[in-house]
Short mmCIF file of C-alpha atoms and ligand atoms in Angstrom, two decimals:
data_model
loop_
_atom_site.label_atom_id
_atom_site.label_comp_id
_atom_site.label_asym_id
_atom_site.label_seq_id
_atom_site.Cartn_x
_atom_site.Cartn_y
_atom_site.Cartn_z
CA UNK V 110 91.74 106.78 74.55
CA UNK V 111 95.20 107.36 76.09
CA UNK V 112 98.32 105.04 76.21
CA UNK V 113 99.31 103.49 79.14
CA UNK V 114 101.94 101.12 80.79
CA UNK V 115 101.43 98.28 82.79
CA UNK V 116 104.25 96.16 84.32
CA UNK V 117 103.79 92.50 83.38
CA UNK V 118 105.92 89.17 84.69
CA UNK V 119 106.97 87.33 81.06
CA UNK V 120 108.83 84.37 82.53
CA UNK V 121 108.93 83.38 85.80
CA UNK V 122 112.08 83.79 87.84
CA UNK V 123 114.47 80.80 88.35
CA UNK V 124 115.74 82.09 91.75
CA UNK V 125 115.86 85.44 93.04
CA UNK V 126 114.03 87.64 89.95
CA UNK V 127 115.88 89.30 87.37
CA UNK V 128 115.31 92.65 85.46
CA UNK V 129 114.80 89.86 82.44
CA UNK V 130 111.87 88.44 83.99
CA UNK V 131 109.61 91.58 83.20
CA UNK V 132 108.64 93.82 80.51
CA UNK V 133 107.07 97.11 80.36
CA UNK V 134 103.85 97.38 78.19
CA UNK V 135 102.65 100.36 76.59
CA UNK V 136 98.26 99.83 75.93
CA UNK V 137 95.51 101.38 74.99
CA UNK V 138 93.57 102.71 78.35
CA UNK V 139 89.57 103.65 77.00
CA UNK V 140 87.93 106.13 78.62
CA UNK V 141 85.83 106.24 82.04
CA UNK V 142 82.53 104.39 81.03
CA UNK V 143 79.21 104.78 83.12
CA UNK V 144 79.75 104.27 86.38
CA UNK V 145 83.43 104.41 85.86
CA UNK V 146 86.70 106.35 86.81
CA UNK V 147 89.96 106.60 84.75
CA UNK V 148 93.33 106.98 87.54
CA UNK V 149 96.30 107.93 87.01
CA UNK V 150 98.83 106.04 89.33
CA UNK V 151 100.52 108.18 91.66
CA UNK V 152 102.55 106.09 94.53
CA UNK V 153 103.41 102.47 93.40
CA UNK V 154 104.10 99.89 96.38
CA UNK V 155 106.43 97.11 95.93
CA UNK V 156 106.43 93.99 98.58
CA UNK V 157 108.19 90.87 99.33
CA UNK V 158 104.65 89.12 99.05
CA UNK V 159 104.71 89.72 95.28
CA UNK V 160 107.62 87.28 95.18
CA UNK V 161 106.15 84.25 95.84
CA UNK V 162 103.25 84.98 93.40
CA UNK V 163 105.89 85.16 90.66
CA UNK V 164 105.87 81.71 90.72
CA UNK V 165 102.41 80.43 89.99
CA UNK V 166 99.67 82.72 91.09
CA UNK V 167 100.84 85.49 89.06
CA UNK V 168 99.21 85.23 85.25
CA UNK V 169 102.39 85.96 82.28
CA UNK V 170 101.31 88.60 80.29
CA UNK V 171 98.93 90.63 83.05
CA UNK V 172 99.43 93.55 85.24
CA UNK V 173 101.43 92.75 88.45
CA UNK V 174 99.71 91.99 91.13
CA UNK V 175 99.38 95.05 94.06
CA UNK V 176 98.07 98.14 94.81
CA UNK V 177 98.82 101.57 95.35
CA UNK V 178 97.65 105.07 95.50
CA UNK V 179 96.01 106.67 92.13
CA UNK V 180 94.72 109.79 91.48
CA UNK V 181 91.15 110.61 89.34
CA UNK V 182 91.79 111.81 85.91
CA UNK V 183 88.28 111.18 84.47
CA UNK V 184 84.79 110.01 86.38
CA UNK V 185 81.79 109.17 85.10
CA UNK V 186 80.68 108.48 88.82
CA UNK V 187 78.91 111.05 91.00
CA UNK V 188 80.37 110.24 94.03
CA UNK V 189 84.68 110.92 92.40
CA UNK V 190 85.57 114.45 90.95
CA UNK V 191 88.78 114.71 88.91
CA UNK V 192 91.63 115.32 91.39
CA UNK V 193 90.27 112.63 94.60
CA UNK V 194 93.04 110.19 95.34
CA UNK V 195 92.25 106.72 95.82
CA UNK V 196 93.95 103.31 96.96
CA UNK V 197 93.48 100.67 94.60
CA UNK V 198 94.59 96.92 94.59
CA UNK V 199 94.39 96.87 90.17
CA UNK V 200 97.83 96.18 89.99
CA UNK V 201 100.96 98.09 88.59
CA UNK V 202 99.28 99.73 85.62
CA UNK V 203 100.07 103.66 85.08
CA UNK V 204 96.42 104.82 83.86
CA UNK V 205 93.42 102.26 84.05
CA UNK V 206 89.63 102.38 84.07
CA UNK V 207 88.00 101.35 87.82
CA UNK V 208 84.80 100.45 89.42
CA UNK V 209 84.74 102.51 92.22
CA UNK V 210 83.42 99.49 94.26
CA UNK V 211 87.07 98.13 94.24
CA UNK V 212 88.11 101.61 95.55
CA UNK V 213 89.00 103.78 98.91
CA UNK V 214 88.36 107.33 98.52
CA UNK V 215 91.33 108.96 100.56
CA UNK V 216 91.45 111.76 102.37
CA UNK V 217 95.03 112.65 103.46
CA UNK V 218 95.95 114.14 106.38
CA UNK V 219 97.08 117.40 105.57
CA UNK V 220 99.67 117.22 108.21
CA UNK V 221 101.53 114.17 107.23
CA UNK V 222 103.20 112.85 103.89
CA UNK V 223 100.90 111.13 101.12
CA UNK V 224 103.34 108.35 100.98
CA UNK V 225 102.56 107.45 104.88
CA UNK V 226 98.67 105.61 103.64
CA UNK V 227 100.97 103.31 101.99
CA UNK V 228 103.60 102.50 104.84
CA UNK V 229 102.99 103.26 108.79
CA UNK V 230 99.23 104.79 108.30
CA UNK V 231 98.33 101.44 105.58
CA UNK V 232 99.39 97.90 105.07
CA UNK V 233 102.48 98.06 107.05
CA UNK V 234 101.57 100.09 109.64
CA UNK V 235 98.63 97.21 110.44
CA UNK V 236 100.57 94.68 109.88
CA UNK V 237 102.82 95.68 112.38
CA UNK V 238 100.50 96.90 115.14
CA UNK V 239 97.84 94.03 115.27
CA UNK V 240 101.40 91.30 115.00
CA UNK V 241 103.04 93.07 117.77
CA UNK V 242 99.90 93.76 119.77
CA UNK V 243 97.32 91.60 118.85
CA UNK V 244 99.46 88.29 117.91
CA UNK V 245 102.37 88.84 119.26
CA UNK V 246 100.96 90.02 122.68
CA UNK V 247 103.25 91.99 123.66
CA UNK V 248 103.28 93.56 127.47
CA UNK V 249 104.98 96.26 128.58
CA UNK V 250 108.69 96.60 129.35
CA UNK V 251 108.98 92.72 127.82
CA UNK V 252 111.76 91.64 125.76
CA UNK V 253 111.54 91.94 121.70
CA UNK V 254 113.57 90.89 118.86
CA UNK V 255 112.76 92.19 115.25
CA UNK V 256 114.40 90.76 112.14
CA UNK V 257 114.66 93.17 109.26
CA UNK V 258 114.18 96.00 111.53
CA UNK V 259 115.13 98.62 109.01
CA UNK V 260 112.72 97.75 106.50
CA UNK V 261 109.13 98.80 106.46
CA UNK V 262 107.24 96.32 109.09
CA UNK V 263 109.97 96.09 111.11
CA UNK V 264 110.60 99.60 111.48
CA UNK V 265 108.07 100.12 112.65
CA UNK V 266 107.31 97.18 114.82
CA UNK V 267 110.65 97.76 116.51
CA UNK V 268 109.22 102.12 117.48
CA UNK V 269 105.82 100.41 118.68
CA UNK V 270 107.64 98.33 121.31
CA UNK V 271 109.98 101.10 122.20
CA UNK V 272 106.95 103.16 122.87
CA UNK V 273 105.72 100.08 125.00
CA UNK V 274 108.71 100.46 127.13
CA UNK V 275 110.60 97.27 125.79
CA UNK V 276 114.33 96.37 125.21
CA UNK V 277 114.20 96.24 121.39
CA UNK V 278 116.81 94.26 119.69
CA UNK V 279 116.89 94.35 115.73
CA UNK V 280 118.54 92.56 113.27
CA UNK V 281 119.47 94.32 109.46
CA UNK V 282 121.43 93.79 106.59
CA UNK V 283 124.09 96.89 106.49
CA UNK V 284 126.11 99.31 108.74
CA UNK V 285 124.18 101.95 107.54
CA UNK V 286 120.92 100.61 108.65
CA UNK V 287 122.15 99.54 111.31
CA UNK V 288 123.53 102.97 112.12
CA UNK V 289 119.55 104.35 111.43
CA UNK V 290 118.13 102.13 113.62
CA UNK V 291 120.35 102.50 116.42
CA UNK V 292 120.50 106.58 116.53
CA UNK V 293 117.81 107.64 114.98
CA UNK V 294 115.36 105.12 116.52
CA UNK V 295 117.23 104.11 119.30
CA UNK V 296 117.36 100.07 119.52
CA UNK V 297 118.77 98.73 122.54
CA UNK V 298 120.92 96.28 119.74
CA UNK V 299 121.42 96.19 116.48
CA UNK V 300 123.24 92.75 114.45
CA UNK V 301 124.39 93.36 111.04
CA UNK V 302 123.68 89.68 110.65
CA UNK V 303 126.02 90.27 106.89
CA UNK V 304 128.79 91.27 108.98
CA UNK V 305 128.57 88.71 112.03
CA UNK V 306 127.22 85.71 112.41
CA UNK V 307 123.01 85.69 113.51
CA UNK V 308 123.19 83.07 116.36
CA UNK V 309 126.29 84.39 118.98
CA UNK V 310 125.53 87.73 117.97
CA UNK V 311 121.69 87.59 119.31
CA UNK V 312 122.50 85.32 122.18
CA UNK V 313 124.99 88.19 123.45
CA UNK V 314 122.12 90.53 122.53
CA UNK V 315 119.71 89.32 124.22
CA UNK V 316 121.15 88.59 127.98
CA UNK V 317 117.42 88.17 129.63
CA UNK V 318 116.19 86.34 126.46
CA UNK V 319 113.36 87.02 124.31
CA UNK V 320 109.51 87.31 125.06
CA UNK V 321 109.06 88.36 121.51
CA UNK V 322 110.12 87.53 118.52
CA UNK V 323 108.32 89.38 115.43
CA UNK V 324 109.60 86.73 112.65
CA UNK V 325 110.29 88.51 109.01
CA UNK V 326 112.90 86.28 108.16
CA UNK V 327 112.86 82.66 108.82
CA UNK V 328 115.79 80.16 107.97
CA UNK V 329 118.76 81.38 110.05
CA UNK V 330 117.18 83.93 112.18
CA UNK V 331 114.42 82.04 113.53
CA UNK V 332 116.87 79.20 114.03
CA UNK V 333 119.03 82.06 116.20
CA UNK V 334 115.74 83.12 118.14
CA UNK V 335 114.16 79.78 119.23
CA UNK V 336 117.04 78.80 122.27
CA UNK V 337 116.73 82.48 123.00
CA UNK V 338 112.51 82.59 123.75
CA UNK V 339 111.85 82.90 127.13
CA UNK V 340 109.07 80.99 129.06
CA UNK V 341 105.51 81.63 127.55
CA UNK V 342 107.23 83.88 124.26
CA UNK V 343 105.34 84.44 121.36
CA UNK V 344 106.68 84.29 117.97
CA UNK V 345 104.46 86.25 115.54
CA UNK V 346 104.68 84.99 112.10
CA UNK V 347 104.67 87.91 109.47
CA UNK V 348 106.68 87.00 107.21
CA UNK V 349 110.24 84.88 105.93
CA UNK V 350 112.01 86.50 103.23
CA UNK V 351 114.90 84.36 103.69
CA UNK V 352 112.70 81.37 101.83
CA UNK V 353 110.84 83.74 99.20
CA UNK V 354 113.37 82.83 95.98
CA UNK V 355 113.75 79.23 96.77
CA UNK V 356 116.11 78.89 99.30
CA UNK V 357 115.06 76.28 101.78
CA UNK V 358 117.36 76.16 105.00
CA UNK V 359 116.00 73.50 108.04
CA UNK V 360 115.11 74.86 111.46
CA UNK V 361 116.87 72.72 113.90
CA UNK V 362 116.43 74.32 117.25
CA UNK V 363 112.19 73.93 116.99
CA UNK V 364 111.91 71.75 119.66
CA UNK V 365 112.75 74.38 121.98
CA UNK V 366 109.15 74.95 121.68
CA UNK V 367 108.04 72.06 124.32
CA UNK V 368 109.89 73.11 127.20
CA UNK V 369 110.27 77.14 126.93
CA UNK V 370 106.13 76.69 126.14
CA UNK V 371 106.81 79.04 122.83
CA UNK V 372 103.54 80.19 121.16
CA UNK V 373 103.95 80.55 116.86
CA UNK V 374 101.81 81.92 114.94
CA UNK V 375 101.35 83.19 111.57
CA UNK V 376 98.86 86.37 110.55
CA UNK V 377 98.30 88.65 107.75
CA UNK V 378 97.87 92.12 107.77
CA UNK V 379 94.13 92.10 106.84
CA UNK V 380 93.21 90.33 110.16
CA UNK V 381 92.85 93.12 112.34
CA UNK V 382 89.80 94.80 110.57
CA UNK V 383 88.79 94.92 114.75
CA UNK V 384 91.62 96.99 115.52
CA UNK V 385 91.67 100.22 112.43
CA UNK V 386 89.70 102.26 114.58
CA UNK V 387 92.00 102.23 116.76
CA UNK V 388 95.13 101.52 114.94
CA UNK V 389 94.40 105.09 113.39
CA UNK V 390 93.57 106.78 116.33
CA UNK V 391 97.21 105.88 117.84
CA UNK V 392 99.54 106.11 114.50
CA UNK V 393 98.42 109.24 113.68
CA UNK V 394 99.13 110.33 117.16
CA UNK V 395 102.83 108.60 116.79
CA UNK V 396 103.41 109.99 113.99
CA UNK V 397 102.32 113.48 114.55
CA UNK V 398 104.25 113.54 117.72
CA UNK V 399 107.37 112.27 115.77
CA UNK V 400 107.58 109.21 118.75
CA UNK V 401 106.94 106.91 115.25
CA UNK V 402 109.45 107.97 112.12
CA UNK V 403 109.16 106.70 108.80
CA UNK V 404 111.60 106.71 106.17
CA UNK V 405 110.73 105.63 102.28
CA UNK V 406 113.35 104.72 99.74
CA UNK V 407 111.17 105.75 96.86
CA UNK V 408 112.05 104.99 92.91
CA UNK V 409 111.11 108.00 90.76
CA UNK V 410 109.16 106.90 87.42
CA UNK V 411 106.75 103.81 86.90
CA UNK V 412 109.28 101.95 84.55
CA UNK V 413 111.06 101.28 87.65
CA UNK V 414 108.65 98.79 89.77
CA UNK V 415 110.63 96.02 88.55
CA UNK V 416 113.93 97.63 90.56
CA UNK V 417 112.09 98.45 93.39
CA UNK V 418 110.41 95.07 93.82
CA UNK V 419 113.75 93.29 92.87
CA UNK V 420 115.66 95.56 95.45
CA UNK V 421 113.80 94.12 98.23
CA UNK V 422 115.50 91.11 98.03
CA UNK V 423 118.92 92.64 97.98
CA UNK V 424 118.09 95.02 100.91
CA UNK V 425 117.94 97.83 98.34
CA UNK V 426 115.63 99.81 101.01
CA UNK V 427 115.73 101.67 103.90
CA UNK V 428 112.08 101.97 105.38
CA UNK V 429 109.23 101.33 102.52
CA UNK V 430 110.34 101.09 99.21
CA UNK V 431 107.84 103.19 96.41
CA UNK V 432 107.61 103.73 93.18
CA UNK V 433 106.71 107.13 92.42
CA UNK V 434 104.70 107.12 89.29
CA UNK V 435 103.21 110.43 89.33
CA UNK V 436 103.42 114.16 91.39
P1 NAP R 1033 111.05 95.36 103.90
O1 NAP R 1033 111.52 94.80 105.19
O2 NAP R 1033 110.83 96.81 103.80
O3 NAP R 1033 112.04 94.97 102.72
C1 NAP R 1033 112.62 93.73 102.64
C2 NAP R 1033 113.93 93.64 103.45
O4 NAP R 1033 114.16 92.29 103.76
C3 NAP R 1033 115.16 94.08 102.71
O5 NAP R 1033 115.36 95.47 102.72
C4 NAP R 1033 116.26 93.33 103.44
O6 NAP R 1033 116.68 94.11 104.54
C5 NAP R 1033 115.54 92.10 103.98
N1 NAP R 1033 115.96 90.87 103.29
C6 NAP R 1033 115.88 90.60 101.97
N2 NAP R 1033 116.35 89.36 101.72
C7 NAP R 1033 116.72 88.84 102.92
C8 NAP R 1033 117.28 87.61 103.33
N3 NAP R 1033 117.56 86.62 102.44
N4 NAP R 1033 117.56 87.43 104.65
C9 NAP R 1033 117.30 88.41 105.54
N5 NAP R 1033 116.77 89.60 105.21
C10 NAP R 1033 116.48 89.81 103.92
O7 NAP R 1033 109.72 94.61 103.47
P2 NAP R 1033 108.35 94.57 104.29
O8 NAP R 1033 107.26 94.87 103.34
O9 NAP R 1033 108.48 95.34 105.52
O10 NAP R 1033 108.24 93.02 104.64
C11 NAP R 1033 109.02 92.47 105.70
C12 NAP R 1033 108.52 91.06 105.96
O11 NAP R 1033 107.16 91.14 106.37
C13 NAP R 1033 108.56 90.15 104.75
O12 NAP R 1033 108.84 88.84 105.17
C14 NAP R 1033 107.13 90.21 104.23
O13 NAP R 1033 106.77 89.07 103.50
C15 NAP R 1033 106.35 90.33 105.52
N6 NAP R 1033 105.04 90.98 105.40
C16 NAP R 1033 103.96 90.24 105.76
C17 NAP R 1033 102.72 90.79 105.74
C18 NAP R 1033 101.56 89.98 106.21
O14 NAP R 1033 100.41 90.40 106.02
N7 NAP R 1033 101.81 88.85 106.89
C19 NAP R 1033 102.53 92.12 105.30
C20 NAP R 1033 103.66 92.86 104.94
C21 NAP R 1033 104.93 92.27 104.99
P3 NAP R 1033 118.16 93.97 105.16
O15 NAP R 1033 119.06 94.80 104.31
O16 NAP R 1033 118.00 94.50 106.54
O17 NAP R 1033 118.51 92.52 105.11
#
């Protein structure tokens, strides 16, 4: 029997969550019964998704909701040996018992960071690839505007299309993002929608309109892109952080979508089981190559998920934000 610490939500957040609204436990974790593996958590991911949870789904008093990457510390199963890693969806808990049916054995590529399985090469990396390609439709050379373009989806969203050939407009929350995306990935546009308004400053951004518009944000930003969608555009739904804490601004411009013939449509990540072969195949390449960069802003210690997930809503992040948990 070891001690362990699990993050748990003890009130839920009135708003946009508070440090107040969790608590770090310390348990008892048993050891690996037949069948069984004890992990050790190693990366932690924090997401905007967990947000809305907060507010019903989530149970008081339980592990957080999520997943992550975890290393083997004890098994009692032939097929794990002390040392495999693993992704896991147990929630934020620092050392836990598993059934290895609710586990992926990983098997990192040598070559590239462990943290990528749990940004371009995992959840966000899909999530970006079967939007833009699959959802989104997205042709070559077409016209693309991606709201928090900085941040882990969009980051990567916005280096698929420039691979495609596309102008690639994106929108962030800071100079210094803004500064990243425009040298180091090398937008066509960036808007610093803090420092000027979202709706003149994409119009004059996008002077042969939009064919796509990968939607993280909602409110504001969607009400910026609709007069700017071009004939036939497709507006992939990820995500719309701008609502996740409450905040409940009206679209007005949506009837732009009769005329201009606008397709919108929401997804999540875990629709494209059709496309991982694949999806591998070519983000590996990417990333090997360099033509796809990733950058992490990652928390050291588990105590910390509560930061990190909190963070997100301030624009605490630059890339994926992690917890790191364990070497
Ligand atoms: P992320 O972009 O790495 O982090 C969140 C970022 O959102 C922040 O850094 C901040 O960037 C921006 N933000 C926070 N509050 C905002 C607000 N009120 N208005 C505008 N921007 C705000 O997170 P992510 O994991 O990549 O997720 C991005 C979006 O994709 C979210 O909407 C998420 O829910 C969605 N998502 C969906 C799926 C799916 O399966 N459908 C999967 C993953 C993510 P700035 O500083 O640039 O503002």
């Amino acid at each position: 029997m070891v001690q362990s610490r699990q993050v748990h939500l003890v009130r839920r957040p009135n708003g946009m969550p508070v440090p107040e609204d969790f608590a770090i436990a310390t348990v008892d974790t048993p050891d690996a019964g037949e069948g069984q593996v004890q992990l050790q958590a190693v990366l932690v991911s924090v997401d905007p998704y967990m947000r809305p949870r907060l507010d019903a789904d989530q149970p008081l008093g339980q592990p957080l909701l999520g997943g992550g990457i975890a290393r083997v510390v004890q098994s009692a199963h032939p097929d794990f040996a002390k040392g495999d890693l693993v992704m896991h969806r147990a929630g934020m808990q620092e050392r836990f018992v598993a059934d290895p049916r609710h586990l992926r054995k990983l098997t990192p590529d040598p070559d590239l960071p462990l943290s990528v399985y749990m940004h371009a090469l995992g959840g966000t990396g899909i999530t970006a690839y079967g939007g833009l390609l699959e959802v989104g439709a997205l042709k070559d050379g077409e016209q693309v505007f991606v709201s928090t373009a900085a941040g882990a989806v969009g980051s990567v969203v916005a280096q698929i299309a420039k691979l495609k050939g596309c102008y690639v407009v994106g929108s962030t929350g800071s100079e210094a993002k803004a500064a990243w995306l425009r040298d180091e990935l090398g937008l066509d546009a960036v808007i610093n929608y803090q420092a000027e308004p979202i709706g003149p400053a994409l119009k004059a951004a996008t002077p042969n309109g939009i064919d796509v518009y990968f939607e993280n944000v909602g409110g504001a930003h969607l009400d910026a892109a609709l007069p700017r969608m071009n004939n036939r555009g497709r507006i992939p739904v990820c995500g719309m952080i701008s609502t996740y804490n409450g905040e409940r601004e009206g679209v007005r411009n949506l009837s732009t979508v009769i005329y201009s013939r606008i397709r919108i449509e929401g997804f999540v990540g875990g629709d494209f089981p059709h496309l991982q072969a694949q999806f591998v195949e070519d983000m590996t390449g990417w990333l090997k190559s360099g033509r796809i960069k990733t950058q992490e802003t990652i928390l050291d210690g588990f105590e910390r998920a509560p930061e990190g997930l909190i963070g997100l809503f301030h624009g605490r992040n630059l890339g994926k934000m992690l917890i790191r948990a364990a070497d």
